[in-house]
Short mmCIF file of C-alpha atoms and ligand atoms in Angstrom, two decimals:
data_model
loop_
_atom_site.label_atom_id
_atom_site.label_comp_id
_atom_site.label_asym_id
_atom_site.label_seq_id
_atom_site.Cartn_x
_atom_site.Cartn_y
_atom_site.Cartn_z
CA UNK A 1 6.21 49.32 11.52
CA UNK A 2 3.21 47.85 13.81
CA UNK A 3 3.90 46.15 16.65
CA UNK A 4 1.17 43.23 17.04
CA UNK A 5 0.72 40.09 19.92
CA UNK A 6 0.50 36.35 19.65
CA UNK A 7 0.50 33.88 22.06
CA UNK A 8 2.28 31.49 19.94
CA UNK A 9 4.01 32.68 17.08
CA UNK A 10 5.14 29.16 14.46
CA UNK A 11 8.12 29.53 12.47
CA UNK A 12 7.41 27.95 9.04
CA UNK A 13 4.90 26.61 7.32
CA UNK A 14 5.69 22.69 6.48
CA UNK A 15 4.61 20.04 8.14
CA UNK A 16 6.17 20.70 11.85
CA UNK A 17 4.95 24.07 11.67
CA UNK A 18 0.98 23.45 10.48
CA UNK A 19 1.23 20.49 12.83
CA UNK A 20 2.05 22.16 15.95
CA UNK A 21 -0.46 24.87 14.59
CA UNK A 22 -3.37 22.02 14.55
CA UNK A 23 -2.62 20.31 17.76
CA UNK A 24 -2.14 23.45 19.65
CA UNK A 25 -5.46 25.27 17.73
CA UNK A 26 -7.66 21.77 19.11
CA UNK A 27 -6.04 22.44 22.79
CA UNK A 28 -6.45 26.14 23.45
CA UNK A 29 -9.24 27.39 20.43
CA UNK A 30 -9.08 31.00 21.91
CA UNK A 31 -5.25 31.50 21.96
CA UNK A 32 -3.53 33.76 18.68
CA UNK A 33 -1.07 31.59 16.95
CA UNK A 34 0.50 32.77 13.73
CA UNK A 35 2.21 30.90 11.12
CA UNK A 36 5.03 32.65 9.73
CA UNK A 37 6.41 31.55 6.28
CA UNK A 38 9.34 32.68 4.60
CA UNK A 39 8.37 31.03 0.95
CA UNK A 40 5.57 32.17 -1.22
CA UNK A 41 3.82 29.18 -0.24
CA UNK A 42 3.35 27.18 2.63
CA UNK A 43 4.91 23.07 2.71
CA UNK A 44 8.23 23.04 3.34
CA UNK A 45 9.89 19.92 1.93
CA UNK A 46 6.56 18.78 1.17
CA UNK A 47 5.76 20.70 -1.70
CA UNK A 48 4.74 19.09 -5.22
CA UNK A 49 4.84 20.86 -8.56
CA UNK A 50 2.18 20.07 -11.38
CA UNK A 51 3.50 20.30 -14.62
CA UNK A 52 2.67 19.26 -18.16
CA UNK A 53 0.61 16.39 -16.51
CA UNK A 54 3.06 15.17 -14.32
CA UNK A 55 3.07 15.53 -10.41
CA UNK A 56 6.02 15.78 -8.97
CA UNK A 57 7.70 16.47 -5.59
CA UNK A 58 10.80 17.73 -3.72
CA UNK A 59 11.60 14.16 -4.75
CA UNK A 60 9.62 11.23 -3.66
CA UNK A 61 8.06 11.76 -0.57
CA UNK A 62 6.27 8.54 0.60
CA UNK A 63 4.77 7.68 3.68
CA UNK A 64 5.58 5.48 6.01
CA UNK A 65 3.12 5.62 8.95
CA UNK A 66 3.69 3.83 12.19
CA UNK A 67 1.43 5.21 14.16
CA UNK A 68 -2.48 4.51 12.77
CA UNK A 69 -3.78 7.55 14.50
CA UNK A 70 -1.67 9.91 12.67
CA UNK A 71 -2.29 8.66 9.44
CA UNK A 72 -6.07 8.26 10.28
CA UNK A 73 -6.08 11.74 11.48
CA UNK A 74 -4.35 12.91 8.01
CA UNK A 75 -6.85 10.71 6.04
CA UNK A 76 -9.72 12.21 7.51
CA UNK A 77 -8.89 16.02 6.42
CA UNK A 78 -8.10 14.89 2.61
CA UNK A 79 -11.47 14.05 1.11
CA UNK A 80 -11.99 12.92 -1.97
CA UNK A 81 -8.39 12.21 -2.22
CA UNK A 82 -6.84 8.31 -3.86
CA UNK A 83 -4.57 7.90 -1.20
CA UNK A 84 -2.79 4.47 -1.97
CA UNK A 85 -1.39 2.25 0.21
CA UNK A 86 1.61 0.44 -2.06
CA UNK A 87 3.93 -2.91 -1.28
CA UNK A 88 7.04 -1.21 -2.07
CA UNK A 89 9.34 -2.73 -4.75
CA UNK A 90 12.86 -1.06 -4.13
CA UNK A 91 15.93 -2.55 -5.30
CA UNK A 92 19.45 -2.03 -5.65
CA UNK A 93 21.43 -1.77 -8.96
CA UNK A 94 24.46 -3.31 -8.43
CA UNK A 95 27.61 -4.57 -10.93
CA UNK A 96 24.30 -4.68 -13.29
CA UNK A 97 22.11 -6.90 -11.33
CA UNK A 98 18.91 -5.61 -9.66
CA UNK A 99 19.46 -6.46 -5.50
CA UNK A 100 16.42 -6.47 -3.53
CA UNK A 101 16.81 -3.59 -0.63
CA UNK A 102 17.90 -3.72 2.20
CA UNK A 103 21.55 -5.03 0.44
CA UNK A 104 22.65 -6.59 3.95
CA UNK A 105 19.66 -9.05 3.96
CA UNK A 106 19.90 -9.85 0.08
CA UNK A 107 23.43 -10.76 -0.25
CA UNK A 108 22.44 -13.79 -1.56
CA UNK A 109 21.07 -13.00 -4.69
CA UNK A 110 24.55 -11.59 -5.38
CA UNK A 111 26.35 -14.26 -7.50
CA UNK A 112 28.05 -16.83 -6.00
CA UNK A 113 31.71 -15.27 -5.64
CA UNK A 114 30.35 -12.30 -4.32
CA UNK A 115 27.66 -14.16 -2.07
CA UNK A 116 30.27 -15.89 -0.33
CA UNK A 117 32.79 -12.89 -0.09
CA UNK A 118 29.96 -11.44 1.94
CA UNK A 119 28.97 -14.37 4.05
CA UNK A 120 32.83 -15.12 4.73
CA UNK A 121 33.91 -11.50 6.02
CA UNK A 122 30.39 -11.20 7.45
CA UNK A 123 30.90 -13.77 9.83
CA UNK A 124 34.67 -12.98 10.68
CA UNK A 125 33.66 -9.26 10.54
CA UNK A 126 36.21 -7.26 13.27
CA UNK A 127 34.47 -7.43 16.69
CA UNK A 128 35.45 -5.13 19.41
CA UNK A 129 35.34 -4.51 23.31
CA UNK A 130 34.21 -1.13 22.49
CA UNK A 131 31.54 0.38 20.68
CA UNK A 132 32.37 1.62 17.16
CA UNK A 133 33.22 5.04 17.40
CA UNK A 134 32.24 6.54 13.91
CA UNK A 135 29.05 5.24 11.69
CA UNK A 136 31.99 4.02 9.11
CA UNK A 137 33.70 1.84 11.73
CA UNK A 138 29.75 0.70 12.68
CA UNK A 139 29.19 -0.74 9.03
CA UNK A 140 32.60 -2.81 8.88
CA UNK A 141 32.10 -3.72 12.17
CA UNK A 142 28.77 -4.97 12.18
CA UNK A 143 28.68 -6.05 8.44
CA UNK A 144 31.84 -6.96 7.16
CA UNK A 145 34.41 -5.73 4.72
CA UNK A 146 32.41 -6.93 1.42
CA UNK A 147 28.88 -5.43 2.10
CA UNK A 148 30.30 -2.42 3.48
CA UNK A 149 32.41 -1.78 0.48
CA UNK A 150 30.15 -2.79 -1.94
CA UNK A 151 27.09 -0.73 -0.80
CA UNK A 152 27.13 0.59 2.30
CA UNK A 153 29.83 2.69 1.91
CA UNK A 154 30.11 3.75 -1.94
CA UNK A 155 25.91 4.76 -1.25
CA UNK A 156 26.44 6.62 1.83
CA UNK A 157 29.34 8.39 0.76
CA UNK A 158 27.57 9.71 -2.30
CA UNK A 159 24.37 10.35 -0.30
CA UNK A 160 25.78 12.39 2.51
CA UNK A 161 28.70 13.73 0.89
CA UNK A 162 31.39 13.57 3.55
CA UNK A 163 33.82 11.16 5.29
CA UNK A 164 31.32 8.37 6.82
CA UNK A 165 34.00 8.65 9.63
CA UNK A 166 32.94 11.84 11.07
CA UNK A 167 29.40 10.48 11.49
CA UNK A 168 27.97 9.92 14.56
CA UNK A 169 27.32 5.26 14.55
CA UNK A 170 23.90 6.31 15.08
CA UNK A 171 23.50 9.03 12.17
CA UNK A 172 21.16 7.24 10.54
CA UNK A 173 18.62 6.44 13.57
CA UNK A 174 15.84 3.68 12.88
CA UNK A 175 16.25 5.08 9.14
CA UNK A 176 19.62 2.43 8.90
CA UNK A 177 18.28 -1.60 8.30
CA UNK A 178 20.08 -3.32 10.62
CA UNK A 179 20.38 -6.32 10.13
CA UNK A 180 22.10 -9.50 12.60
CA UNK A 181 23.97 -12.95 11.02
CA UNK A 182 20.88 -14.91 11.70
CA UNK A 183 18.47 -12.82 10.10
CA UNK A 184 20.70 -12.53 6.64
CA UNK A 185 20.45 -16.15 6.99
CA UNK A 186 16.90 -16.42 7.86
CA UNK A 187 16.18 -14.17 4.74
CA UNK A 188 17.72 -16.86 2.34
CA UNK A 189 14.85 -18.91 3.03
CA UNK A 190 12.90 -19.55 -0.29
CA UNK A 191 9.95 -16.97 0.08
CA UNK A 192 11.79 -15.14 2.90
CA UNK A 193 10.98 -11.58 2.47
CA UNK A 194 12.66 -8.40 4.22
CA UNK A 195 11.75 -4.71 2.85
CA UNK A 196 13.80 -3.07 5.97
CA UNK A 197 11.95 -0.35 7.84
CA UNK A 198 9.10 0.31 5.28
CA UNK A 199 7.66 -2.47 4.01
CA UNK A 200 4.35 -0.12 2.63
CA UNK A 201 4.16 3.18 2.37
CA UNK A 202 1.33 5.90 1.65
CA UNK A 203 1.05 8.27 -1.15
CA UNK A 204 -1.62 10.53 -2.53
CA UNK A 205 -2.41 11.31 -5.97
CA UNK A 206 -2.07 14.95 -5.80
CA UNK A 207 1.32 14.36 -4.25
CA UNK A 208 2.87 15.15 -0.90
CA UNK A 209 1.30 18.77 -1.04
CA UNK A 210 -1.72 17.17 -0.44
CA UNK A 211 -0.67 16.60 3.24
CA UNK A 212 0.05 20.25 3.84
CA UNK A 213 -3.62 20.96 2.40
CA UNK A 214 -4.87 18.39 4.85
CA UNK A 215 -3.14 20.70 7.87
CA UNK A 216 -4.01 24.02 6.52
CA UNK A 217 -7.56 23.02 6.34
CA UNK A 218 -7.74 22.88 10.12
CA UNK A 219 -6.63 26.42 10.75
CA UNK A 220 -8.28 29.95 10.40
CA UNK A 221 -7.39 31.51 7.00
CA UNK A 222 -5.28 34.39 8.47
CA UNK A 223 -3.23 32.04 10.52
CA UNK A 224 -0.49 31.52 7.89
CA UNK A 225 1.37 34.52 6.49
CA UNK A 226 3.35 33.87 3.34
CA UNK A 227 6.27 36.10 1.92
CA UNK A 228 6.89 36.99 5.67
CA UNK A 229 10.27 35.62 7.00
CA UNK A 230 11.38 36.14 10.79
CA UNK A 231 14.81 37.59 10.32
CA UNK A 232 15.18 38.51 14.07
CA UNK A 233 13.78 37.39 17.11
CA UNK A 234 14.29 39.93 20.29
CA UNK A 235 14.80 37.51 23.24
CA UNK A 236 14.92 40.85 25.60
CA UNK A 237 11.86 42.45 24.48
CA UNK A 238 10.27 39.24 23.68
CA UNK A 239 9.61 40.37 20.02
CA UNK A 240 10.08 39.04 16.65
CA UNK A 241 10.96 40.66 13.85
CA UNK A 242 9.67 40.46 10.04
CA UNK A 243 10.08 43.16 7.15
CA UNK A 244 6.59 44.44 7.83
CA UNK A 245 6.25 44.18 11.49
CA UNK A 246 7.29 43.18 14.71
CA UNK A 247 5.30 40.65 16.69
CA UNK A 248 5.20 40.23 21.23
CA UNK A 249 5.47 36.75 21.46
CA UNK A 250 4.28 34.38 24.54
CA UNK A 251 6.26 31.53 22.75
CA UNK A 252 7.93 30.57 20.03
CA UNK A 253 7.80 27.27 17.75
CA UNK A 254 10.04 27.54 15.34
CA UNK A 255 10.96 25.03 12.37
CA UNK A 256 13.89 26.96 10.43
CA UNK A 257 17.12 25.21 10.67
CA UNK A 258 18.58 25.12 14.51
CA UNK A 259 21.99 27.45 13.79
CA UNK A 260 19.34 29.89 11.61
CA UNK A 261 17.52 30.02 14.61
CA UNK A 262 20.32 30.43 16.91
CA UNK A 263 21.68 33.31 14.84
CA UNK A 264 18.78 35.21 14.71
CA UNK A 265 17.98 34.85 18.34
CA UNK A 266 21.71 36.12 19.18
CA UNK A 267 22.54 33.28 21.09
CA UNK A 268 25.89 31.85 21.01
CA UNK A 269 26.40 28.70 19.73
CA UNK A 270 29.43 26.85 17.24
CA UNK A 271 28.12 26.73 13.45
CA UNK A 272 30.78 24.46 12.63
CA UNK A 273 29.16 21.32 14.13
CA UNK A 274 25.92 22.24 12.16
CA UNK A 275 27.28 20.48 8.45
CA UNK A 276 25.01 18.88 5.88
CA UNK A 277 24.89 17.74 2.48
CA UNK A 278 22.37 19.20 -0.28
CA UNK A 279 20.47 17.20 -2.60
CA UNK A 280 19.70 18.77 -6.48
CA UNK A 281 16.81 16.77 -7.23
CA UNK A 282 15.70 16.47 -10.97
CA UNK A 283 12.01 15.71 -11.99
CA UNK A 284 11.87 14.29 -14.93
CA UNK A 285 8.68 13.30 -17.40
CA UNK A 286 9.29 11.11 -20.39
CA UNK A 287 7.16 10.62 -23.48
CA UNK A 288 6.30 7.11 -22.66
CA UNK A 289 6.66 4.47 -20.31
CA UNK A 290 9.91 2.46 -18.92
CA UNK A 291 10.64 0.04 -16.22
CA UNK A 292 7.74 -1.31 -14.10
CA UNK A 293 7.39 -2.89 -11.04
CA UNK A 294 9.91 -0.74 -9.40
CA UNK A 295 9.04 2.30 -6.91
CA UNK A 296 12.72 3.38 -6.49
CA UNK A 297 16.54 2.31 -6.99
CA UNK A 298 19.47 2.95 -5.53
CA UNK A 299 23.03 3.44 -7.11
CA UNK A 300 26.23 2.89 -5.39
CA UNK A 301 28.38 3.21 -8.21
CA UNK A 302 30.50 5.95 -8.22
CA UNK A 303 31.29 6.20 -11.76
CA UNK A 304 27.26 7.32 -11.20
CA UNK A 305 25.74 10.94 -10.19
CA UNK A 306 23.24 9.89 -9.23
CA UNK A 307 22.23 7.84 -5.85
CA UNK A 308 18.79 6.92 -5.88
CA UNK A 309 16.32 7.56 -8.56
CA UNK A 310 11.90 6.74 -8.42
CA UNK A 311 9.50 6.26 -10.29
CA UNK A 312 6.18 7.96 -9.91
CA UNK A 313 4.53 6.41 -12.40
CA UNK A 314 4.37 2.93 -11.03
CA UNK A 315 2.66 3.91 -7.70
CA UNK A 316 -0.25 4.78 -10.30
CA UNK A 317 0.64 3.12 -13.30
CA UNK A 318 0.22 6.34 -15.07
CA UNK A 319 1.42 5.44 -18.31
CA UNK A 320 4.79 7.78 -18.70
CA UNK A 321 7.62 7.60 -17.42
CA UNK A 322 7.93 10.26 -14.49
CA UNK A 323 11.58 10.18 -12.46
CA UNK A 324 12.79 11.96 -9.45
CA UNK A 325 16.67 11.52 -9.41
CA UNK A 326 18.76 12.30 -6.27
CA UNK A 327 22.31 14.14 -6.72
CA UNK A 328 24.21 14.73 -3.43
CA UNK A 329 27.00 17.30 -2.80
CA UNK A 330 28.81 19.24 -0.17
CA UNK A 331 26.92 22.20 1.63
CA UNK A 332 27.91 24.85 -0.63
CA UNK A 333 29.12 23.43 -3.77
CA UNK A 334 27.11 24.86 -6.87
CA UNK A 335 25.36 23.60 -9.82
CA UNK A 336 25.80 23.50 -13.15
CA UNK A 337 22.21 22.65 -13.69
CA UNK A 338 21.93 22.19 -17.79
CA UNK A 339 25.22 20.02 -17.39
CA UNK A 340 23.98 18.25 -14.71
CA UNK A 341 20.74 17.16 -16.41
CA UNK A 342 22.64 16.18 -19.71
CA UNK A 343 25.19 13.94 -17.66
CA UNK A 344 21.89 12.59 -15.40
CA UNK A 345 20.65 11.70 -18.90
CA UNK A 346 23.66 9.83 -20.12
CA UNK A 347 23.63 7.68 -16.85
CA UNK A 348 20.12 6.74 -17.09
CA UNK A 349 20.73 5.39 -20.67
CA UNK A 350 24.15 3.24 -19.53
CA UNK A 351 21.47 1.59 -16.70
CA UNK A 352 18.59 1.14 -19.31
CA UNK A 353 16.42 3.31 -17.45
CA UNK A 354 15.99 6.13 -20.63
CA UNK A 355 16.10 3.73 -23.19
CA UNK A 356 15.16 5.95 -26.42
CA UNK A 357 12.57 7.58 -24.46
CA UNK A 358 11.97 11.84 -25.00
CA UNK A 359 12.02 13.77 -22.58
CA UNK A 360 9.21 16.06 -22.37
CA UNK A 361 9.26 18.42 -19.03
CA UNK A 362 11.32 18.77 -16.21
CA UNK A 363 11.93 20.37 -13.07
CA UNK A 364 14.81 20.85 -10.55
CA UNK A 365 15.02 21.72 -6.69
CA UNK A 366 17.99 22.31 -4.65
CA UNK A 367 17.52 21.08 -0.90
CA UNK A 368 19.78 22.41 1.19
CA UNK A 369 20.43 21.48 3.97
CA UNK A 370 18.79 17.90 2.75
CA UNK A 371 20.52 15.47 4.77
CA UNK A 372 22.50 16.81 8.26
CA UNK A 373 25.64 15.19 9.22
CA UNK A 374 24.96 13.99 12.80
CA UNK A 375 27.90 14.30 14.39
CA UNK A 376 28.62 13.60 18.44
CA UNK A 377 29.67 17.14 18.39
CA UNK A 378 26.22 18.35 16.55
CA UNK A 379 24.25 16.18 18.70
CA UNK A 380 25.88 17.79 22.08
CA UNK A 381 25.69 20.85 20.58
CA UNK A 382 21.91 20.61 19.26
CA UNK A 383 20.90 19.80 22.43
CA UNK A 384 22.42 22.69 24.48
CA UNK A 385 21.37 25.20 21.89
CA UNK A 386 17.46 24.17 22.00
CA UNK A 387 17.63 23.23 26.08
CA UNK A 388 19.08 27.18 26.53
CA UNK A 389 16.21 28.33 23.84
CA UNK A 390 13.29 26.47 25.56
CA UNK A 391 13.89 27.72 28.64
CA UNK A 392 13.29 31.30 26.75
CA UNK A 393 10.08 29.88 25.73
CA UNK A 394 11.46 29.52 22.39
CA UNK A 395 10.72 25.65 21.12
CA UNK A 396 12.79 24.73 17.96
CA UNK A 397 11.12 21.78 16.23
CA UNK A 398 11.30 19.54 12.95
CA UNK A 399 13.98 17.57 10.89
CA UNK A 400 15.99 21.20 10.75
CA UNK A 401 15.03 22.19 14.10
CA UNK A 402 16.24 19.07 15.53
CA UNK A 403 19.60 19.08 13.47
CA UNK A 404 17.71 15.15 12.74
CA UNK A 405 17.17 12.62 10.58
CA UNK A 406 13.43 11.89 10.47
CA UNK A 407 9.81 11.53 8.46
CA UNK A 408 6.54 13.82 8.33
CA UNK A 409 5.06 11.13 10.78
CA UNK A 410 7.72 12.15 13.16
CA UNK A 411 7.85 15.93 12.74
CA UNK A 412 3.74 15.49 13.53
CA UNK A 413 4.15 13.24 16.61
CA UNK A 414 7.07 15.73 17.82
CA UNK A 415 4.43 18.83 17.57
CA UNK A 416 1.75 16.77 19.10
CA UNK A 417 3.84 16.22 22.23
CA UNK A 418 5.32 20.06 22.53
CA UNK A 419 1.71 21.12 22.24
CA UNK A 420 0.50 19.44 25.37
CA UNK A 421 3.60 20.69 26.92
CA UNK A 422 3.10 24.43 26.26
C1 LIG B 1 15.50 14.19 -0.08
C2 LIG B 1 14.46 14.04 1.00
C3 LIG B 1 13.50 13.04 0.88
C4 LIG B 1 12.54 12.88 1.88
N1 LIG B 1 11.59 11.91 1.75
C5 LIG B 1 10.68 11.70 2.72
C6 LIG B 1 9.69 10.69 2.60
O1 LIG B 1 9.66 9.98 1.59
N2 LIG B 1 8.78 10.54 3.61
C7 LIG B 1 8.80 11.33 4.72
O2 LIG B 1 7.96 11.14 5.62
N3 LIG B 1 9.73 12.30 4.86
C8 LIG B 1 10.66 12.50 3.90
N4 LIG B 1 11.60 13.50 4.03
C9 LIG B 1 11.58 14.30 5.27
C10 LIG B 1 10.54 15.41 5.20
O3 LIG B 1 10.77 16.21 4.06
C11 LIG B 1 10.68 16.25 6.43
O4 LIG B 1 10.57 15.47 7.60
C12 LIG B 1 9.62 17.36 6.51
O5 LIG B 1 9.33 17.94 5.28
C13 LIG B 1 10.18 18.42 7.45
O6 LIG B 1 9.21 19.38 7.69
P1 LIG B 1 9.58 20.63 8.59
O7 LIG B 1 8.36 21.41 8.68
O8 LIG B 1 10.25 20.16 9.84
O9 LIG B 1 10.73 21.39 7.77
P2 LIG B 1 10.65 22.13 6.35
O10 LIG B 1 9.84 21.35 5.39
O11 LIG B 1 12.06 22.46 6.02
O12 LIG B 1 9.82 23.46 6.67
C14 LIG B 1 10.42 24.54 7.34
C15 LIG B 1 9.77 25.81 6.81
O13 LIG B 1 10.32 26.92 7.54
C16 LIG B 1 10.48 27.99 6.64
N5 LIG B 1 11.46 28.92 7.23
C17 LIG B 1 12.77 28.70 7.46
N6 LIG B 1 13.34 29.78 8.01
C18 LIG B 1 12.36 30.70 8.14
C19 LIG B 1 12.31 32.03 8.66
N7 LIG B 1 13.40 32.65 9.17
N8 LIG B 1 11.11 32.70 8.66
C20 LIG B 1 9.99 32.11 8.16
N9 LIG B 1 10.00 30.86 7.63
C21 LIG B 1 11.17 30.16 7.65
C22 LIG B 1 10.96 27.32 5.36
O14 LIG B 1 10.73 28.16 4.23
C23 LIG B 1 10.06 26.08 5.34
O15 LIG B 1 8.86 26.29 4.66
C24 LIG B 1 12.56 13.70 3.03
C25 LIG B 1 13.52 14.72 3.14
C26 LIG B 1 14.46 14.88 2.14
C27 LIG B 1 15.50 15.96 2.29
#
C-alpha cells in the first residue's frame, strides 16, 4: 500500500465537501487537497437520477438562498443551465381541506369550529416562568393545544420518528415558522400572505446534481477520488487510511456523519446521543398530468405513510405527473420496499393525488441518517466531540458533521468560513 501527502485531505464529496474544496483551492492554489468519496459518484444528498424522462432527486431539493453571493457564485459556474426562481405554493392537507403552509399562520381558513378551537386555546395557551424544556412542550406552549395536535404534532411525529419530547425546543432551528398571536392575526387580513421561511426558492432543470457539477467544475480533475472511503484515520501518525492507500494529512475536513467520524478516529465519545430518523423516499413518474399549482404537501394524518409529498412537474410544468413522497421511520427499521410502494399508491388515490393515472417509472432512496434528533445531550455532546477533533486539526463539517439541521446554502457558508480559518 503507498503512502502519499496532502495538505488537506476532504472527507466526502457533496456539497460541504466540494465547497470547502473550492473556497480553500481560491485561497491557497498551490496547496494538495484531495476529495475522498466513499460512493461511486460524487453529491451526497444532492444527487438526481434521470430516468425514463423524468428528473428526479434524493427528494425535492429546492433552494432557498439567503445570501445573494452564494447563489450568484453557484449561478455563475452552471452555464447554460434554466435555473428558475419559483413563488412556492405549499399547502397542507388537512381533514380534506388544502391549508396554506405554515398551519400556525393559516388557522383561519380552517372551518369555523376548528378556527376558533385554535384561536381560543391559542390565546389561553399554558405560559410558563420557565422555558419549555422539550420541542413538544415548545409547540403547546407557544401554540396551543388545537394547532399542536392537529399539525404540529401528528407531522413531526411522523417526520422525525420519535417522542417530540426528547427533542431539544430548538431542534428545528430557523427551519420551525414561528409564528406570535399578532402575526396569526395579522395574516387574516384579506390579501395577507405568509409562506414561513421560504417564500421562493431556486431549482435547476437538471436537478440538484446540477449544483455539485457547478463545484466540481472549479477543481482539478484528480482532486476527487470516487469508490475510495476513509475507513480509518491515524490521529498518532497523522495518516488516513483507505483500501488502496494511506494518506499524511496536514488537516482534515471531513463531512461523514460526526459518531462515523469519531469511530474511525478512535476517539471516545457516547453513540447513544447521536439518534436520527431515515427517510425512504419514492420517485414516482405518472403517465399524465395531476394536480397543479402545488410545489409540495404535507400530511399529518396518521392513518397516512406518507408526510410530505412534491411535485416536480409544476416547477416546469412538464406535462406528467412526477412525485417525490417522503416516508419516515426509526434509525434501523427496514423496508419492505414493493409493499411500501403499493400502500404509497393506495394513499395517493384516497387524497386524489393518483386519480386513474399509470404509473410508468420509479425510483427509491433510503436516507439514513435523514433527519438527526437534536437532543441537549447530542448538542453537548457534538460539540465536545468536534472541539477535541479540531484541535487535532481534524475539522468535521456539514448537516452530518454538525449532528444539524440545515440547507446546501448553509453547508457552503460553513466551508467558506473554516477555509479562511485553516
Ligand atoms: C429529505 C431531505 C430533504 C432535503 N431538502 C433540502 C432542500 O430542499 N434544500 C436544501 O438546501 N437542502 C436540503 N436538504 C439538506 C441537504 O441535503 C444537505 O444540507 C446537504 O446535502 C448536505 O451535504 P453534506 O455534504 O454536508 O453531506 P452529504 O450530502 O451527506 O455528503 C457527505 C458525503 O460523505 C461521504 N462519506 C461519508 N462517509 C465517508 C467515508 N468514511 N469516506 C469517504 N466518504 C464518506 C458520503 O458518501 C457523502 O457523499 C435535505 C435533506 C434531506 C435529508
Amino acid at each position: 500500500m503507498s503512502t502519499e501527502e496532502a495538505d488537506v485531505v476532504v472527507i466526502g464529496a457533496g456539497v460541504s465537501g466540494l465547497g470547502f474544496a473550492n473556497w480553500y483551492r481560491v485561497l491557497h492554489p498551490h496547496a494538495r487537497v484531495l476529495v475522498l468519496e466513499g460512493d461511486s459518484e460524487p453529491g451526497g444528498y444532492c444527487k438526481t437520477i434521470t430516468q425514463d424522462g423524468f428528473v428526479w432527486d434524493y427528494s425535492g431539493h429546492f433552494f432557498h438562498f439567503k445570501h445573494p453571493h452564494i447563489e450568484h457564485w453557484l449561478r455563475e459556474r452552471m452555464p447554460g443551465q434554466d435555473i428558475r426562481t419559483i413563488v412556492k405554493q405549499s399547502t397542507i392537507r388537512y381533514a380534506g381541506l388544502d391549508i396554506d403552509f405554515p398551519f400556525q399562520k393559516n388557522i383561519h381558513q380552517l372551518p369555523k369550529d376548528e378556527f376558533l378551537e385554535c384561536l381560543v386555546d391559542l390565546y389561553f395557551r399554558p405560559t410558563g416562568e420557565t422555558p419549555p424544556a422539550s420541542f413538544k412542550e415548545m409547540l403547546y406552549r407557544r401554540l396551543g393545544t388545537a394547532i399542536t395536535e392537529k399539525f404540529l404534532r401528528p407531522y413531526n411525529e411522523k417526520l422525525y420518528a420519535i417522542d417530540l419530547d426528547k427533542l431539544d425546543p430548538d431542534a428545528m432551528g430557523r427551519f420551525f415558522p414561528h409564528a406570535e398571536l399578532a402575526d396569526i392575526i395579522g395574516n387574516m387580513r384579506p390579501g395577507a400572505k405568509d409562506g414561513g421561511y421560504n417564500a421562493t426558492f431556486t431549482y435547476p432543470a437538471g436537478g440538484a446534481i446540477q449544483y455539485i457539477h457547478a463545484l466540481l467544475s472549479g477543481l482539478p480533475a484528480d482532486t476527487v477520488c470516487c469508490n475510495e472511503p476513509v475507513t480509518e484515520i491515524d490521529l498518532g501518525a497523522r495518516e488516513v487510511v483507505t483500501p488502496v492507500r494511506r494518506i499524511r494529512f496536514g488537516k482534515i475536513v471531513s463531512s461523514a456523519p460526526l459518531p462515523a467520524l469519531a469511530r474511525m478516529c478512535g476517539v471516545a465519545h457516547d453513540p447513544s446521543v447521536f439518534t436520527s430518523n431515515q427517510v425512504l423516499v419514492f420517485n414516482l413518474g405518472f403517465d399524465r398530468k395531476g394536480p397543479r399549482g402545488v410545489h409540495w404537501m404535507y400530511f399529518p394524518d396518521r392513518e397516512l405513510c406518507f408526510y410530505r409529498v412534491g411535485f416536480y412537474d409544476n416547477i416546469f410544468d412538464t406535462d406528467r405527473m412526477s412525485l417525490y413522497v417522503e416516508v419516515g421511520a426509526p434509525h434501523g427499521a427496514t423496508f419492505d420496499v414493493d409493499a411500501l410502494r403499493a400502500r404509497v399508491m393506495t394513499d395517493l388515490a384516497r387524497e386524489n393525488i393518483v386519480d386513474g393515472h399509470q404509473l410508468v417509472s420509479h425510483h427509491h432512496v433510503v436516507l439514513d441518517p435523514a433527519y438527526v434528533h437534536i437532543t441537549k445531550a447530542s448538542l453537548a455532546e457534538t460539540q465536545r466531540v468536534r472541539d477535541g477533533l479540531a484541535l487535532a486539526g481534524v475539522h468535521s463539517v456539514g448537516r452530518y458533521g454538525g449532528w444539524t439541521y440545515c440547507s446546501i446554502e448553509d453547508n457552503l457558508l460553513e466551508t467558506q468560513a473554516l477555509a479562511k480559518i485553516i
